[in-house]
Structure formats: C-alpha cells, structure tokens
Amino acid sequence: MAERIISSTTHDAYMNVTDHIADGWVASVRIVPKGASKGGERIELDTVFEREDLAWESVETLARAELNNLK
C-alpha cells in the first residue's frame, strides 16, 4: 500500500491507494491535525478505479478540498 501526504498550515492529509483484488484501485484519506497520530476517521471514496493514477488524482482532489474547508 502506497501513502502520500499533503499538508495545510493546521492539518495533514494521509492518502492511500490500494489494489483491490481484480476489481481495481480503492482510495482513502485521513485528515488529522498537524502533529497528531494518523489515527482517526478514514474517508474512503465510493468508486473502484480502473487505473491507479485516476485513484491518486481523485483522492488528492478530495484531500485538498477537505484541507481547504478547515482553513
């Protein structure tokens, strides 16, 4: 499982994309306050993506939107 992180001034977004056996790619993100452990609620996208790059693009868009809402 790969993980990428993007940050705002107050929060971090931990993004994951995993291969869902034979179905495609599943993406999720966790938004946590800066400095906190990456526990917390995971937001999983409802879509199973055919390509990994599309999953990353979608989860990054969601993460950036969530971070912008927290400003």
Coordinates of C-alpha atoms in Angstrom, one line a residue:
M1 CA 0.0 0.0 0.0
A2 CA 1.4 3.4 -1.0
E3 CA 0.8 6.5 1.0
R4 CA 1.2 10.2 0.2
I5 CA 0.9 13.2 2.5
I6 CA -0.1 16.8 1.8
S7 CA -0.4 19.4 4.4
S8 CA -2.1 22.7 5.2
T9 CA -0.9 25.1 7.9
T10 CA -3.1 23.2 10.5
H11 CA -3.8 19.7 9.2
D12 CA -2.2 16.8 7.3
A13 CA -3.9 14.6 4.8
Y14 CA -2.7 11.0 4.6
M15 CA -3.8 9.5 1.2
N16 CA -3.7 5.8 0.4
V17 CA -4.4 3.9 -2.8
T18 CA -4.6 0.1 -2.7
D19 CA -5.1 -2.6 -5.2
H20 CA -8.5 -4.2 -4.6
I21 CA -8.0 -7.8 -6.0
A22 CA -9.2 -8.0 -9.6
D23 CA -11.7 -5.1 -9.1
G24 CA -9.4 -2.1 -9.5
W25 CA -8.0 0.5 -7.2
V26 CA -9.5 1.8 -3.9
A27 CA -8.5 5.2 -2.5
S28 CA -8.9 6.7 1.0
V29 CA -7.7 9.7 3.0
R30 CA -7.4 10.6 6.7
I31 CA -7.3 14.3 7.8
V32 CA -5.6 14.9 11.1
P33 CA -4.4 17.9 13.0
K34 CA -0.7 18.7 12.5
G35 CA 1.4 16.7 14.9
A36 CA -1.3 14.2 15.8
S37 CA -1.0 10.5 15.1
K38 CA -2.6 9.4 11.8
G39 CA -5.4 7.5 13.5
G40 CA -8.8 9.0 13.2
E41 CA -11.6 8.6 10.7
R42 CA -10.7 7.4 7.2
I43 CA -12.7 8.7 4.3
E44 CA -13.0 6.1 1.6
L45 CA -14.0 7.0 -1.9
D46 CA -17.0 5.0 -3.1
T47 CA -15.6 4.4 -6.5
V48 CA -13.4 1.5 -7.5
F49 CA -11.0 2.9 -10.1
E50 CA -9.7 1.1 -13.2
R51 CA -6.4 2.8 -13.1
E52 CA -4.1 3.7 -10.2
D53 CA -3.3 7.2 -11.5
L54 CA -7.0 8.0 -11.6
A55 CA -7.4 6.9 -8.0
W56 CA -4.5 9.1 -6.9
E57 CA -5.9 12.1 -8.8
S58 CA -9.3 11.7 -7.2
V59 CA -8.1 11.2 -3.6
E60 CA -5.7 14.2 -3.9
T61 CA -8.6 16.4 -5.1
L62 CA -10.7 15.2 -2.1
A63 CA -7.8 15.8 0.3
R64 CA -7.1 19.3 -1.0
A65 CA -10.9 20.2 -0.7
E66 CA -11.0 18.9 2.8
L67 CA -7.9 20.8 3.8
N68 CA -9.3 24.0 2.3
N69 CA -12.5 23.6 4.3
L70 CA -10.5 23.5 7.5
K71 CA -8.9 26.9 7.0

